[in-house]
Coordinates of C-alpha atoms and ligand atoms in Angstrom, one line a residue:
S29 CA -35.1 0.6 29.0
Y30 CA -33.0 -0.2 32.0
P31 CA -32.0 3.0 33.8
G32 CA -29.3 2.5 36.2
N33 CA -27.8 -0.5 34.4
K34 CA -24.6 -0.3 32.4
Q35 CA -25.5 -0.7 28.8
A36 CA -23.6 -1.5 25.7
L37 CA -25.0 -1.0 22.2
I38 CA -23.7 -3.4 19.6
S39 CA -24.5 -3.2 15.9
L40 CA -22.1 -5.0 13.6
S41 CA -22.0 -6.0 10.0
D42 CA -18.7 -7.7 10.4
K43 CA -19.3 -10.0 13.3
K44 CA -15.7 -11.0 13.8
D45 CA -14.9 -11.7 17.5
L46 CA -18.5 -10.7 18.5
E47 CA -18.7 -13.7 20.8
F48 CA -15.6 -12.7 22.7
L49 CA -16.9 -9.2 23.1
G50 CA -20.4 -10.2 24.1
N51 CA -19.1 -12.7 26.7
E52 CA -16.7 -10.2 28.2
L53 CA -19.3 -7.4 28.4
Q54 CA -21.8 -9.8 30.0
E55 CA -19.2 -10.9 32.5
L56 CA -18.7 -7.3 33.4
G57 CA -22.4 -6.8 34.0
Y58 CA -23.4 -5.0 30.9
M59 CA -26.9 -5.2 29.4
I60 CA -26.4 -5.6 25.7
V61 CA -28.7 -3.9 23.2
S62 CA -28.4 -5.0 19.5
T63 CA -29.9 -4.7 16.0
G64 CA -31.4 -7.8 14.3
G65 CA -28.6 -9.8 12.9
T66 CA -26.2 -8.9 15.7
A67 CA -28.8 -9.8 18.3
T68 CA -29.4 -13.2 16.7
A69 CA -25.6 -13.9 16.5
L70 CA -25.3 -13.1 20.3
E71 CA -28.3 -15.2 21.2
N72 CA -26.8 -18.1 19.2
A73 CA -23.7 -17.7 21.3
G74 CA -25.8 -18.0 24.4
I75 CA -25.4 -14.3 25.4
S76 CA -28.5 -12.5 26.6
V77 CA -29.4 -9.5 24.5
T78 CA -32.1 -6.9 24.3
K79 CA -33.4 -6.1 20.8
V80 CA -33.3 -2.4 19.7
E81 CA -37.1 -2.8 18.9
Q82 CA -37.8 -3.4 22.6
L83 CA -36.2 -0.1 23.5
T84 CA -37.8 1.9 20.6
S85 CA -41.2 0.2 20.5
F86 CA -40.8 0.4 16.8
P87 CA -40.1 -2.4 14.4
E88 CA -37.2 -2.1 12.0
M89 CA -38.7 0.0 9.2
L90 CA -38.3 0.6 5.5
G91 CA -36.5 -2.6 4.9
G92 CA -34.0 -1.9 7.6
R93 CA -33.3 1.7 6.6
V94 CA -34.6 2.9 10.0
K95 CA -33.5 0.6 12.8
T96 CA -31.6 2.7 15.4
L97 CA -32.6 6.2 14.4
H98 CA -34.7 6.9 17.4
P99 CA -34.5 9.1 20.5
N100 CA -34.5 6.1 22.8
I101 CA -31.2 5.1 21.2
H102 CA -29.6 8.5 20.4
G103 CA -30.8 10.1 23.6
G104 CA -29.0 7.3 25.5
I105 CA -25.8 7.9 23.6
L106 CA -25.8 11.7 23.4
A107 CA -27.0 12.8 26.9
R108 CA -24.4 14.7 28.9
R109 CA -24.0 13.0 32.2
D110 CA -22.9 16.3 33.8
Q111 CA -26.0 18.2 32.7
K112 CA -28.9 17.9 35.0
H113 CA -31.5 18.7 32.4
H114 CA -30.1 16.1 30.1
M115 CA -30.4 13.4 32.7
E116 CA -33.8 14.6 33.7
A117 CA -35.0 14.4 30.1
L118 CA -33.8 10.8 29.9
N119 CA -35.5 9.9 33.2
K120 CA -38.7 11.5 32.1
H121 CA -38.8 9.4 28.9
G122 CA -37.4 6.3 30.5
I123 CA -34.3 6.2 28.5
G124 CA -31.1 4.5 29.8
T125 CA -27.6 5.7 29.0
F126 CA -25.1 3.8 26.8
D127 CA -21.6 3.5 28.2
V128 CA -20.2 1.5 25.3
V129 CA -21.1 1.6 21.6
V130 CA -19.6 -0.9 19.2
V131 CA -20.5 -0.5 15.5
N132 CA -19.0 -1.3 12.2
L133 CA -20.7 -0.4 9.0
Y134 CA -22.3 -2.0 6.0
P135 CA -19.4 -3.3 3.8
F136 CA -20.0 -0.7 1.2
Y137 CA -16.5 -0.6 -0.3
D138 CA -16.3 -4.4 -0.5
K139 CA -19.7 -4.6 -2.1
V140 CA -19.2 -2.0 -4.9
T141 CA -15.7 -3.3 -5.7
S142 CA -16.7 -7.0 -5.6
T143 CA -16.0 -8.9 -8.8
G144 CA -18.7 -8.1 -11.3
G145 CA -19.7 -5.1 -9.1
I146 CA -23.3 -4.5 -8.0
N147 CA -26.0 -2.4 -9.6
F148 CA -26.7 1.2 -8.7
E149 CA -29.7 0.5 -6.5
D150 CA -27.8 -2.1 -4.5
G151 CA -25.0 0.3 -4.1
I152 CA -27.4 2.9 -2.7
E153 CA -28.9 0.3 -0.3
N154 CA -25.5 -0.4 1.0
I155 CA -24.9 3.1 2.2
D156 CA -25.1 2.9 6.0
I157 CA -27.0 5.8 7.6
G158 CA -27.9 4.6 11.1
G159 CA -24.4 3.2 11.8
P160 CA -22.5 6.4 11.2
A161 CA -25.1 8.3 13.2
M162 CA -24.4 6.1 16.2
I163 CA -20.7 6.2 15.7
R164 CA -20.6 10.0 15.4
A165 CA -22.9 10.5 18.4
A166 CA -20.9 8.2 20.6
A167 CA -17.6 9.8 19.4
K168 CA -18.9 13.3 20.1
N169 CA -19.9 12.1 23.6
H170 CA -16.7 10.1 24.1
K171 CA -16.2 11.7 27.5
D172 CA -18.8 9.3 28.8
V173 CA -19.3 6.8 25.9
L174 CA -16.6 4.5 24.6
I175 CA -16.8 4.1 20.9
V176 CA -15.3 1.1 19.2
V177 CA -15.2 0.5 15.4
D178 CA -12.5 -2.0 15.0
S179 CA -12.6 -5.6 16.4
Q180 CA -8.8 -5.3 17.0
D181 CA -9.7 -2.9 19.8
Y182 CA -12.0 -5.2 21.7
P183 CA -9.3 -6.6 24.0
A184 CA -8.1 -3.0 24.8
L185 CA -11.7 -2.0 25.5
I186 CA -12.3 -4.9 27.9
E187 CA -9.0 -4.2 29.6
F188 CA -10.0 -0.5 30.0
L189 CA -13.4 -1.5 31.5
K190 CA -11.7 -3.9 33.9
R191 CA -9.2 -1.4 35.1
N192 CA -12.1 1.0 35.7
H193 CA -9.8 4.0 35.5
N194 CA -11.2 7.0 33.6
D195 CA -8.5 7.6 31.1
Q196 CA -9.7 10.4 28.8
Q197 CA -6.7 9.9 26.4
F198 CA -7.9 6.4 25.6
R199 CA -11.4 7.6 25.0
R200 CA -10.2 10.4 22.7
K201 CA -8.1 8.0 20.7
L202 CA -11.1 5.8 20.1
A203 CA -13.2 8.8 19.1
W204 CA -10.5 9.9 16.7
K205 CA -10.5 6.4 15.2
A206 CA -14.3 6.5 15.0
F207 CA -14.3 9.7 13.0
Q208 CA -11.5 8.4 10.7
H209 CA -13.7 5.3 10.1
V210 CA -16.7 7.3 9.2
A211 CA -14.7 9.8 7.0
S212 CA -13.1 6.9 5.1
Y213 CA -16.6 5.4 4.7
D214 CA -18.1 8.6 3.4
S215 CA -15.2 9.1 1.0
A216 CA -15.7 5.6 -0.5
V217 CA -19.4 6.5 -1.0
S218 CA -18.6 9.9 -2.6
E219 CA -16.0 8.4 -4.9
W220 CA -18.4 5.7 -6.0
L221 CA -21.1 8.3 -6.7
W222 CA -18.6 10.3 -8.7
K223 CA -17.9 7.3 -10.8
Q224 CA -21.6 6.7 -11.3
T225 CA -21.8 10.3 -12.6
V226 CA -18.8 10.6 -14.9
G227 CA -17.8 6.9 -15.4
D228 CA -14.1 6.1 -15.3
K229 CA -13.2 9.5 -16.7
F230 CA -10.1 11.2 -15.2
P231 CA -9.8 13.0 -12.8
P232 CA -11.2 10.9 -10.0
S233 CA -12.8 12.5 -7.0
L234 CA -10.1 12.7 -4.3
T235 CA -11.6 12.5 -0.9
V236 CA -9.7 9.5 0.5
P237 CA -8.8 10.3 4.1
L238 CA -5.3 9.4 5.2
S239 CA -5.0 7.5 8.4
L240 CA -1.9 7.6 10.6
K241 CA -0.1 4.3 10.4
S242 CA 2.9 5.2 12.5
S243 CA 5.1 8.1 13.4
L244 CA 8.6 7.7 12.1
R245 CA 11.8 8.4 13.9
Y246 CA 12.5 11.1 11.4
G247 CA 12.2 12.0 7.7
E248 CA 14.8 12.0 5.0
N249 CA 17.1 13.6 7.5
P250 CA 17.2 13.5 11.3
H251 CA 16.2 17.1 11.7
Q252 CA 12.9 16.5 9.8
K253 CA 9.9 15.1 11.7
A254 CA 8.0 12.4 9.8
A255 CA 5.1 10.0 9.9
F256 CA 3.6 7.4 7.6
Y257 CA -0.1 7.7 6.6
V258 CA -2.0 5.1 4.7
D259 CA -4.9 5.3 2.4
K260 CA -7.6 4.2 4.8
S261 CA -10.1 2.9 2.4
L262 CA -7.4 0.8 0.6
Y263 CA -5.8 -0.2 3.9
E264 CA -9.1 -1.8 5.1
V265 CA -9.5 -4.0 2.1
N266 CA -5.7 -4.7 1.9
A267 CA -4.9 -3.5 -1.6
G268 CA -1.3 -4.8 -1.3
G269 CA 1.8 -2.8 -1.5
I270 CA 4.3 -1.6 1.1
A271 CA 1.8 0.2 3.2
T272 CA 0.1 -3.1 4.2
S273 CA 3.3 -5.2 4.3
I274 CA 4.0 -7.2 7.4
Q275 CA 7.4 -6.7 9.1
H276 CA 8.7 -10.0 10.6
H277 CA 11.9 -8.8 12.0
G278 CA 14.4 -5.9 12.3
K279 CA 14.7 -2.3 13.2
E280 CA 11.8 0.0 12.8
M281 CA 11.2 1.1 9.2
S282 CA 12.4 4.6 8.4
Y283 CA 11.1 7.2 6.0
N284 CA 13.8 6.4 3.4
N285 CA 13.2 2.6 4.0
Y286 CA 9.6 3.0 3.0
L287 CA 10.6 4.8 -0.2
D288 CA 13.2 2.3 -1.1
A289 CA 11.2 -0.7 -0.2
D290 CA 8.3 0.6 -2.3
A291 CA 10.6 1.1 -5.3
A292 CA 12.1 -2.3 -5.0
W293 CA 8.8 -4.0 -4.5
N294 CA 7.2 -2.2 -7.5
C295 CA 10.1 -3.1 -9.7
V296 CA 10.3 -6.8 -8.8
S297 CA 6.5 -7.2 -9.0
D298 CA 6.6 -6.3 -12.7
F299 CA 8.6 -9.4 -13.5
K300 CA 7.0 -12.7 -14.3
N301 CA 10.0 -15.1 -13.9
P302 CA 11.7 -15.6 -10.6
T303 CA 13.5 -12.3 -10.1
C304 CA 15.8 -10.4 -7.7
V305 CA 15.9 -6.6 -7.6
I306 CA 18.3 -4.6 -5.5
V307 CA 17.5 -1.0 -4.9
K308 CA 19.6 1.8 -3.6
H309 CA 18.1 5.3 -3.1
T310 CA 14.9 4.3 -5.0
N311 CA 16.8 3.1 -8.1
P312 CA 17.3 -0.5 -9.1
C313 CA 21.1 -1.1 -9.2
G314 CA 20.8 -4.8 -9.8
V315 CA 18.1 -6.9 -11.5
A316 CA 18.3 -10.5 -12.6
S317 CA 15.7 -13.2 -13.6
R318 CA 16.7 -16.8 -13.4
N319 CA 14.8 -20.1 -12.8
D320 CA 17.5 -20.6 -10.1
I321 CA 16.7 -17.7 -7.8
L322 CA 20.0 -18.1 -6.0
E323 CA 21.8 -17.3 -9.2
A324 CA 19.4 -14.4 -9.9
Y325 CA 20.4 -13.0 -6.5
R326 CA 24.1 -13.4 -7.1
L327 CA 23.8 -11.7 -10.5
A328 CA 21.8 -8.8 -9.1
V329 CA 24.5 -8.2 -6.5
K330 CA 27.3 -8.5 -9.0
A331 CA 25.7 -5.9 -11.3
D332 CA 26.9 -3.3 -8.9
P333 CA 28.2 -4.7 -5.6
V334 CA 29.2 -1.3 -4.2
S335 CA 25.7 0.1 -4.6
A336 CA 24.1 -3.1 -3.5
F337 CA 25.8 -2.9 -0.1
G338 CA 23.3 -1.4 2.3
G339 CA 20.6 -1.7 -0.3
I340 CA 17.1 -3.3 -0.4
V341 CA 16.7 -6.8 -1.8
A342 CA 13.4 -7.7 -3.3
F343 CA 12.2 -11.1 -4.6
N344 CA 9.0 -11.9 -6.5
I345 CA 9.0 -15.5 -5.1
E346 CA 9.1 -17.1 -1.7
V347 CA 12.4 -17.0 0.2
D348 CA 13.2 -20.5 1.3
E349 CA 16.0 -22.0 3.3
A350 CA 18.6 -22.1 0.5
L351 CA 17.9 -18.6 -0.6
A352 CA 18.0 -17.2 2.9
K353 CA 21.4 -18.9 3.5
E354 CA 22.7 -17.4 0.3
I355 CA 21.5 -13.9 1.4
R356 CA 23.1 -14.4 4.8
E357 CA 26.4 -15.8 3.6
F358 CA 27.1 -14.1 0.2
R359 CA 30.3 -12.2 0.3
S360 CA 30.8 -8.9 -1.5
P361 CA 32.3 -9.5 -5.0
T362 CA 34.4 -6.4 -4.4
D363 CA 36.7 -8.0 -1.9
G364 CA 35.4 -11.6 -1.8
E365 CA 35.4 -11.3 2.0
T366 CA 32.9 -8.9 3.6
R367 CA 29.4 -10.4 3.9
M368 CA 26.8 -8.4 2.1
F369 CA 24.8 -6.1 4.3
Y370 CA 21.2 -5.0 3.6
E371 CA 18.7 -2.7 5.1
I372 CA 15.6 -4.7 4.0
V373 CA 14.6 -7.9 2.4
V374 CA 11.1 -7.9 0.8
A375 CA 9.3 -10.9 -0.6
P376 CA 5.8 -12.2 -1.1
S377 CA 6.4 -15.0 1.4
Y378 CA 9.0 -16.9 3.5
T379 CA 9.3 -20.5 4.5
K380 CA 9.5 -21.0 8.2
K381 CA 13.2 -22.0 7.9
G382 CA 13.9 -19.2 5.5
L383 CA 12.6 -16.6 7.9
E384 CA 14.5 -18.1 10.8
I385 CA 17.8 -18.0 8.9
L386 CA 17.2 -14.4 7.7
R387 CA 16.4 -13.4 11.3
G388 CA 19.9 -14.7 12.2
K389 CA 21.6 -12.5 9.6
S390 CA 21.4 -9.4 11.7
K391 CA 19.3 -7.8 14.4
T392 CA 18.6 -4.8 12.3
L393 CA 17.7 -6.4 8.9
R394 CA 14.1 -5.5 8.2
I395 CA 12.2 -8.5 6.8
L396 CA 9.0 -7.5 4.9
E397 CA 6.3 -9.7 3.5
A398 CA 4.3 -7.8 1.0
E399 CA 1.3 -8.4 -1.3
K400 CA 1.4 -7.4 -4.9
N401 CA 0.2 -3.8 -5.6
E402 CA -3.1 -3.7 -7.3
K403 CA -2.8 -2.2 -10.8
G404 CA -4.8 0.8 -12.0
K405 CA -4.2 2.8 -8.8
L406 CA -3.7 6.5 -8.6
S407 CA -0.2 7.9 -8.1
L408 CA 0.0 11.0 -6.0
R409 CA 2.9 13.5 -5.6
Q410 CA 3.0 16.5 -3.5
V411 CA 4.0 19.9 -4.7
G412 CA 3.9 23.2 -2.8
G413 CA 0.3 23.7 -1.8
G414 CA -1.2 20.8 -3.7
W415 CA -1.1 17.4 -5.1
L416 CA -0.5 16.0 -8.6
A417 CA -2.5 12.9 -9.5
Q418 CA -1.9 10.5 -12.4
D419 CA -2.6 6.9 -13.3
S420 CA 0.2 4.6 -12.1
D421 CA 2.5 3.5 -14.9
D422 CA 1.3 0.0 -15.3
L423 CA 2.6 -0.7 -18.8
V424 CA 4.8 -3.7 -19.2
P425 CA 6.6 -4.9 -22.4
E426 CA 3.7 -7.2 -23.4
D427 CA 1.6 -4.0 -23.8
I428 CA 4.1 -2.4 -26.0
Q429 CA 5.2 -2.9 -29.7
F430 CA 8.9 -2.9 -30.3
K431 CA 9.0 -1.6 -33.8
V432 CA 12.2 -2.2 -35.8
V433 CA 13.2 1.0 -37.5
S434 CA 16.9 0.1 -38.4
E435 CA 18.1 -1.9 -41.4
K436 CA 19.2 -4.6 -39.1
S437 CA 16.6 -6.6 -37.3
P438 CA 17.4 -7.9 -33.8
Q439 CA 17.7 -11.6 -33.2
E440 CA 15.2 -13.3 -30.9
S441 CA 17.5 -13.1 -28.0
E442 CA 18.3 -9.5 -28.6
L443 CA 14.7 -8.6 -28.7
H444 CA 14.2 -10.4 -25.4
D445 CA 17.1 -8.5 -23.9
A446 CA 15.6 -5.2 -25.1
E447 CA 12.3 -6.1 -23.5
F448 CA 14.1 -6.9 -20.2
A449 CA 16.1 -3.7 -20.3
W450 CA 12.9 -1.8 -21.1
L451 CA 11.1 -3.2 -18.0
C452 CA 14.1 -2.2 -15.9
V453 CA 14.4 1.3 -17.3
K454 CA 10.8 2.0 -16.3
H455 CA 11.8 1.9 -12.7
V456 CA 14.9 4.1 -13.0
K457 CA 14.8 7.8 -12.3
S458 CA 15.1 9.9 -15.5
N459 CA 17.2 10.4 -17.4
A460 CA 17.4 6.7 -17.4
I461 CA 19.6 4.3 -19.4
V462 CA 19.7 0.6 -18.7
I463 CA 22.0 -2.0 -20.3
A464 CA 21.0 -5.6 -20.1
K465 CA 21.7 -9.0 -21.5
N466 CA 20.4 -12.5 -20.8
N467 CA 17.8 -11.5 -18.2
C468 CA 20.3 -9.5 -16.2
M469 CA 20.9 -5.8 -15.8
L470 CA 24.5 -5.0 -16.4
G471 CA 24.6 -1.3 -15.9
M472 CA 22.3 1.7 -15.4
G473 CA 22.6 5.4 -15.3
S474 CA 19.9 7.4 -13.4
G475 CA 18.8 10.8 -12.5
Q476 CA 21.3 12.8 -14.6
P477 CA 19.9 16.0 -16.1
N478 CA 21.8 15.0 -19.3
R479 CA 21.0 11.7 -21.1
L480 CA 24.6 11.4 -22.3
E481 CA 25.9 11.3 -18.8
S482 CA 23.4 8.6 -17.8
L483 CA 24.6 6.6 -20.8
R484 CA 28.2 7.0 -19.8
I485 CA 27.5 5.9 -16.3
A486 CA 25.6 2.9 -17.5
L487 CA 28.4 1.9 -20.0
R488 CA 31.0 2.2 -17.3
K489 CA 29.1 0.0 -15.0
A490 CA 28.4 -2.6 -17.7
G491 CA 32.1 -2.7 -18.6
D492 CA 32.9 -5.5 -21.1
G493 CA 29.4 -6.9 -20.8
V494 CA 28.3 -4.2 -23.2
K495 CA 29.2 -6.2 -26.3
G496 CA 26.1 -7.3 -28.0
A497 CA 23.9 -6.2 -25.1
A498 CA 20.6 -4.3 -25.2
L499 CA 20.2 -0.7 -24.2
A500 CA 17.0 0.9 -23.1
S501 CA 16.4 4.7 -22.9
D502 CA 13.3 5.9 -21.0
A503 CA 12.9 8.8 -23.5
F504 CA 14.1 9.6 -27.0
F505 CA 17.6 10.8 -27.8
P506 CA 17.6 14.5 -28.7
F507 CA 20.9 14.0 -30.5
A508 CA 22.6 11.0 -32.1
W509 CA 25.8 11.9 -33.9
K510 CA 28.7 12.6 -31.6
D511 CA 26.2 12.1 -28.8
A512 CA 24.5 9.3 -26.9
V513 CA 23.4 7.1 -29.8
E514 CA 26.8 7.1 -31.4
E515 CA 28.6 6.5 -28.1
A516 CA 26.4 3.6 -27.5
C517 CA 27.0 2.2 -31.0
E518 CA 30.8 2.6 -30.6
S519 CA 30.7 0.8 -27.3
G520 CA 29.5 -2.4 -29.1
I521 CA 25.8 -2.4 -28.0
G522 CA 23.8 -4.8 -30.1
V523 CA 20.3 -3.3 -29.9
I524 CA 18.8 0.0 -28.7
A525 CA 15.2 0.4 -27.5
E526 CA 13.8 4.0 -27.2
P527 CA 10.4 5.6 -27.6
G528 CA 11.3 7.6 -30.8
G529 CA 9.5 10.8 -31.5
S530 CA 12.4 13.2 -31.7
I531 CA 12.7 15.6 -34.6
R532 CA 16.1 14.0 -35.1
D533 CA 14.8 10.4 -35.1
N534 CA 16.4 10.0 -38.5
D535 CA 19.8 10.8 -37.2
A536 CA 19.4 8.0 -34.6
I537 CA 18.3 5.6 -37.3
D538 CA 21.2 6.6 -39.7
C539 CA 23.7 6.3 -36.9
C540 CA 22.5 2.8 -35.9
N541 CA 22.6 1.7 -39.6
K542 CA 26.1 3.0 -39.9
Y543 CA 27.2 0.9 -36.9
D544 CA 25.0 -2.1 -37.9
V545 CA 23.0 -1.8 -34.6
S546 CA 19.3 -2.7 -34.3
L547 CA 17.1 0.2 -33.3
L548 CA 13.6 -0.4 -31.8
F549 CA 11.0 2.3 -31.3
T550 CA 8.5 1.6 -28.5
N551 CA 6.3 4.7 -29.0
V552 CA 6.0 4.6 -25.2
R553 CA 8.0 6.8 -22.8
H554 CA 8.8 5.9 -19.1
F555 CA 9.8 9.2 -17.6
R556 CA 10.2 8.9 -13.9
H557 CA 10.7 12.3 -12.2
Ligands
LIG814 O1 -30.0 0.9 7.3 S1 -29.3 1.7 8.3 O2 -28.7 2.9 7.7 N1 -30.3 2.3 9.4 C1 -30.2 2.1 10.7 O3 -31.0 2.7 11.4 C2 -29.2 1.3 11.2 N2 -28.8 0.9 12.4 C3 -27.7 0.1 12.4 N3 -28.2 0.8 9.0 C4 -28.2 0.7 10.3 N4 -27.4 -0.1 11.1 C5 -26.3 -0.9 10.6 O4 -26.7 -2.3 10.6 C6 -25.0 -0.9 11.4 O5 -24.1 0.1 11.1 C7 -24.5 -2.3 11.2 O6 -23.5 -2.3 10.2 C8 -25.6 -3.2 10.7 C9 -25.9 -4.3 11.7 O7 -27.1 -4.9 11.3 P1 -27.5 -6.3 11.9 O8 -27.2 -6.3 13.4 O9 -28.9 -6.5 11.6 O10 -26.6 -7.4 11.3

């Protein structure tokens, strides 16, 4: 031990930027103490390091299970510098204090979720014990020990040490982050163990800690305070989605922006062909798929230009120069003059030129780059005093059988239109009706407590386009005659897709037969409350 010297304890599984950290600490006069692999990596980088074994006079034991769990380590972390008897005890046993502790943990989550997975014993071996003990000890004693668990914080740590100004707020923030890190780690372990116990049975164990990503200016309305939390365990492995998106430009994302961007991104990600989705208030108001993405964009706007104005535009393919220009220049079809205005553009990637052009559209336009959401995730909704959990609705038309129940069978193109409408309707708030044709949404009705009203709204929006188009309904029609089915048939719709399952299904079938309309039952419902 080296009483009197400034000491840093470093034990890292993820050795990213270790060389930078080691060099800077050495420069600042720190003695560095490390565990096996970390010590080797430091030595290889030409940085002098003391091995933990030299301090503990114990070898790493039990195949590495016991490396740092020793009073010579934990005494040096936990001792209160302002308590005489603490410091006397350290002196008596020749233990030096640690001023800086830098630890990240065995990559448990990565290991157990790696393709193919790992067996139970290997899972157990990957549960880090010594690491969290050091992190918790240092975080508890943060008044005198700086605890760093994220390589992104190395520069700030070095800055802090150089400034040599005892800012307790900085120390507390690091300690907060350290406990978040350990909590997220432990919840990953507990969730994995739960799965080892019950298999993939529902419900899952829900211990995922949420980590503050950012405070938001306000919530849905200016008088509501708000913040954005991310699922820490997912965040760390980058499971895609809006929470981990990169913002390249524009005004700060708001609470409503996140909701809308999420809706748009989820919807556009469901389509395979090049697609543009425009969302307003979490509902897609324009959807079009085309090999020519410029045309898809124009069609998506034209579906409902009034709603699209101020909306969120999402693409499932890269935004290049030509597309960015089109987004920048396109004039509202309502007056042919006003350039379209948007809150957000979200896409999987941008070319350099594309990004540059979009940046020029407006100062405020938020430009997001997002990765596809992983499927099979939990969907959580809050209710007073609790949370509702369910599997996310991952079904796409390929998973569904469109069964013909009418006398008339749809043509190939009509069936395709029905599938397209079906994929759109899944993303519209219930009661949801979508009218589509030729890979383009023509009209939609959303959120009405009465399905007939949703239908009428959708019909009005679709206008003349209704003739021969496909209609999708997220749930069955409770009534047919002199109700939604008959009004749809009278409007000239060519094919209707709905789940079926009503006690009046036969009325719907008879009605479609009377008007010579094809009716498809999907057996699947897409309520979206
Ligand atoms: O097996 S442990 O639970 N027992 C320990 O005493 C211990 N001390 C540090 N794991 C332990 N560690 C972990 O080793 C750290 O959390 C870190 O992730 C890793 C660094 O090992 P190395 O420096 O040998 O690569």
